[in-house]
mmCIF file of C-alpha atoms in Angstrom:
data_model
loop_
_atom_site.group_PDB
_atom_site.id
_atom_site.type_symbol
_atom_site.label_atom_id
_atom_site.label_comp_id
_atom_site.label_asym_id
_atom_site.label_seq_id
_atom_site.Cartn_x
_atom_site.Cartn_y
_atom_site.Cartn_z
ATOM 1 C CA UNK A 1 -10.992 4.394 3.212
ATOM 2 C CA UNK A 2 -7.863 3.287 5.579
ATOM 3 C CA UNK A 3 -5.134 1.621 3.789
ATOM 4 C CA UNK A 4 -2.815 -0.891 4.995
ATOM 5 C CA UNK A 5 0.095 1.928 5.134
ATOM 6 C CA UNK A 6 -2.489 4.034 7.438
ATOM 7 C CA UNK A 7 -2.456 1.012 9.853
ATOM 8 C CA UNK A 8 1.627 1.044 9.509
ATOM 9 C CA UNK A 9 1.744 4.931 10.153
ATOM 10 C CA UNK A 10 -0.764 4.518 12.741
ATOM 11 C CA UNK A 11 1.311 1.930 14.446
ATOM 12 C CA UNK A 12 4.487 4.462 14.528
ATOM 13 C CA UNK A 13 2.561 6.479 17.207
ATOM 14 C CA UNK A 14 1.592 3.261 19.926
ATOM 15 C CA UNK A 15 4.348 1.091 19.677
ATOM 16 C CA UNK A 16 8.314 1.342 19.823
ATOM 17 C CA UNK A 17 9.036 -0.713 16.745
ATOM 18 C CA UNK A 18 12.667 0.748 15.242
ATOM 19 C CA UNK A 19 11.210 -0.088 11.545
ATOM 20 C CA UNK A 20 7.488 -0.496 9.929
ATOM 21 C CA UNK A 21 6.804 -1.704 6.621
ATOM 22 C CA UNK A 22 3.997 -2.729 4.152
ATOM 23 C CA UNK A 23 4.239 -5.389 1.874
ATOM 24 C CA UNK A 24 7.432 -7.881 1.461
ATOM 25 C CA UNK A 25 10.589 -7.008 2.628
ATOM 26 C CA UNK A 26 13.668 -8.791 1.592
ATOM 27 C CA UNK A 27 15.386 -7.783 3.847
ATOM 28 C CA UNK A 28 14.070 -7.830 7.159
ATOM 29 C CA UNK A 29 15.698 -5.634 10.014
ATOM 30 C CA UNK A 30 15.683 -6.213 13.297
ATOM 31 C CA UNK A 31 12.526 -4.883 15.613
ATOM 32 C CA UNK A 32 10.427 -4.618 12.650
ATOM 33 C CA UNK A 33 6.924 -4.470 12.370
ATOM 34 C CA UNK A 34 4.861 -5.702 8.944
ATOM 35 C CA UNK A 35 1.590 -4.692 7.797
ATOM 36 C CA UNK A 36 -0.164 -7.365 6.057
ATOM 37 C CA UNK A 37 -3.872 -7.940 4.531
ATOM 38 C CA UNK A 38 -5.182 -10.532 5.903
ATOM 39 C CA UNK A 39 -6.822 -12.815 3.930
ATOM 40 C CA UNK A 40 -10.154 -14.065 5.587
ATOM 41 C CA UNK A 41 -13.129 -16.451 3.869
ATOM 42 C CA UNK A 42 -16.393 -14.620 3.776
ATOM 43 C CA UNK A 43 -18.953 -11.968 1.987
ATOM 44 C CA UNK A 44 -18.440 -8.270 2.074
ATOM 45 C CA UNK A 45 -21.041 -6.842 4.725
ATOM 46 C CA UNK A 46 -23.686 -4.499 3.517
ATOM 47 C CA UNK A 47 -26.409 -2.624 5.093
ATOM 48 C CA UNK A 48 -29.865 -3.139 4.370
ATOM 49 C CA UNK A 49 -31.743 0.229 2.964
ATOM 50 C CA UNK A 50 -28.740 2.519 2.406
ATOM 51 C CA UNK A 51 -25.622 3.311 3.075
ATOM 52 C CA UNK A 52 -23.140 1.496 5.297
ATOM 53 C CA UNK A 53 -21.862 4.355 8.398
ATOM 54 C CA UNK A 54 -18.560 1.616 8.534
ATOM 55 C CA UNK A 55 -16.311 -0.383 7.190
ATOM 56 C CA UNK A 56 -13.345 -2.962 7.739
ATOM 57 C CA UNK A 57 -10.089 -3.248 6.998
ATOM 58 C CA UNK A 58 -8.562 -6.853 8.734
ATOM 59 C CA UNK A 59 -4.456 -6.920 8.874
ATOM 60 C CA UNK A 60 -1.817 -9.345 10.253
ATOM 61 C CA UNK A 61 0.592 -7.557 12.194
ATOM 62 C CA UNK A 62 4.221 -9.482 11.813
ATOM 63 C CA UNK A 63 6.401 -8.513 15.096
ATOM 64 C CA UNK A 64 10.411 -9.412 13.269
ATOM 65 C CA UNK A 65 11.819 -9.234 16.498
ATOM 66 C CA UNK A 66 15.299 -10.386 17.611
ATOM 67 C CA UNK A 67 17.368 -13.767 18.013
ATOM 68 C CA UNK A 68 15.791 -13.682 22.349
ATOM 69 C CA UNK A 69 12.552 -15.437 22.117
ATOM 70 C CA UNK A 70 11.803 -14.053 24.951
ATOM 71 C CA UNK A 71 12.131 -10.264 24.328
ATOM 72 C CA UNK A 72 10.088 -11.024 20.820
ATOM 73 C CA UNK A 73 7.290 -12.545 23.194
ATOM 74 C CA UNK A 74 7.478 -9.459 25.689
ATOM 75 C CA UNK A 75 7.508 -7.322 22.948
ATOM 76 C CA UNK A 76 4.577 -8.812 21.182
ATOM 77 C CA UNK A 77 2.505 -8.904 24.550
ATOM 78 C CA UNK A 78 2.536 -5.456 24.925
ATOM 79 C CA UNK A 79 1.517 -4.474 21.532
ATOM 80 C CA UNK A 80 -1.487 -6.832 21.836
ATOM 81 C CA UNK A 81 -2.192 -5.285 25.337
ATOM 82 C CA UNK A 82 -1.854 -1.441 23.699
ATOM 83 C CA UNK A 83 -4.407 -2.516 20.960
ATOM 84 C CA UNK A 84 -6.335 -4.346 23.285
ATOM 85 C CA UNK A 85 -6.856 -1.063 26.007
ATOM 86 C CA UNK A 86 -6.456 1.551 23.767
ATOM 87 C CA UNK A 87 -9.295 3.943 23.794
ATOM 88 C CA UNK A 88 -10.294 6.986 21.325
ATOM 89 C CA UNK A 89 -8.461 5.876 17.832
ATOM 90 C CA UNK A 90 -8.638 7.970 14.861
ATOM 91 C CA UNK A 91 -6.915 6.743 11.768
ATOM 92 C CA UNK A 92 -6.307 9.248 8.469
ATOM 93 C CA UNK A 93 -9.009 11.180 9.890
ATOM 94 C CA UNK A 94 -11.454 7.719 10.430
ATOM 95 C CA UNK A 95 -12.482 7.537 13.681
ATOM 96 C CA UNK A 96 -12.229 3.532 15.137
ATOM 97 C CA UNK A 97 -14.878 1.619 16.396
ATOM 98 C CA UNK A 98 -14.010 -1.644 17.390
ATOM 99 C CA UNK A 99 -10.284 -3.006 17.411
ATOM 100 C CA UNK A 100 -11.015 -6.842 17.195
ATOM 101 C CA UNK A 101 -8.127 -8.950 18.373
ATOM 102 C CA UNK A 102 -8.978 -12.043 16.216
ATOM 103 C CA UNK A 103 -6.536 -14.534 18.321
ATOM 104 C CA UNK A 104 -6.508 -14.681 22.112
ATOM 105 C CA UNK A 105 -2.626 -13.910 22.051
ATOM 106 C CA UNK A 106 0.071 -13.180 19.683
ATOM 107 C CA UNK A 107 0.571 -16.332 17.987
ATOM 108 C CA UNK A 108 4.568 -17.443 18.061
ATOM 109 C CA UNK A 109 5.772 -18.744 14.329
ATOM 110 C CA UNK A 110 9.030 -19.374 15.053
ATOM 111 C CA UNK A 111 11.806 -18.006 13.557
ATOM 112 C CA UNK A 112 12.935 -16.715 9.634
ATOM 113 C CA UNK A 113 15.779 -18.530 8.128
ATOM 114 C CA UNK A 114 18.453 -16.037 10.234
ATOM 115 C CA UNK A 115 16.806 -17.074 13.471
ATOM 116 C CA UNK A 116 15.205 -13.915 14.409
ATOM 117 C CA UNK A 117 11.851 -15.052 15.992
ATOM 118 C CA UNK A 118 8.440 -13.832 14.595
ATOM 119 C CA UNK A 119 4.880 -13.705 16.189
ATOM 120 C CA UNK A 120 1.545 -12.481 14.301
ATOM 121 C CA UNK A 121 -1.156 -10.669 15.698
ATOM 122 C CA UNK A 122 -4.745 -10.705 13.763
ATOM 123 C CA UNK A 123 -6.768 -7.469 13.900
ATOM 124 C CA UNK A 124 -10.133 -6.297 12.397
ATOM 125 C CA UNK A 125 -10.537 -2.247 12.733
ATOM 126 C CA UNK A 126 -13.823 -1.259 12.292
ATOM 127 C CA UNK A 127 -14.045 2.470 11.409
ATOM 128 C CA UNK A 128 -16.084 5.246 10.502
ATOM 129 C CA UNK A 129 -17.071 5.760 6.493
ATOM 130 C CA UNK A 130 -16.795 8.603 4.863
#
């Protein structure tokens, strides 16, 4: 099973991101990345006459940027593009499937109450059971 602090650690090695975290932080720093579950509608998939060869983990990835809405966006771009190409994942020894980009960009929130602008990006990883 991947856990949302695999996806965090995972993140450490494909993106440039000074901090990653899990979770709420209180106090946000600067060119931070969060690791949220992300809570979707729907029934748990199973497979019809045994065992399921993979399963899902789904994750909102909160980009904490900086006070330029503009690096925050560039920033954001390319993390979408990196999990958009990327090619041969393995996660805590899972190997990935499909990386499903649920929105067709990273969607802009605004900013916290320090003005530090935020964007999300939705992701489903579909990986290998074991």
């Amino acid at each position: 099973m991947i856990y949302l602090s695999d996806i965090r650690d995972w993140l450490k090695s494909v993106t440039s991101a000074e901090h990653y975290y899990i979770g709420k932080l209180d106090n946000k720093q600067d060119r931070s990345i969060g690791v949220y579950s992300l809570k979707q509608s729907g029934t748990p998939t199973r497979a019809i006459g045994g065992e399921s060869t993979y399963d899902t983990i789904s994750v909102s990835l909160l980009i904490h940027y900086t006070d330029s809405a503009r690096e925050t966006e560039e920033f954001a771009r390319r993390l979408y593009e990196t999990l958009y190409g990327i090619k041969k994942v393995e996660i805590k020894e899972h190997k990935i499937y499909i990386i499903e980009l649920l929105t067709e960009e990273p969607v802009d929130v605004g900013t916290d109450d320090k003005g530090v602008y935020e964007q999300v990006i939705e992701v489903k990883f579909y990986y290998e059971r074991k």
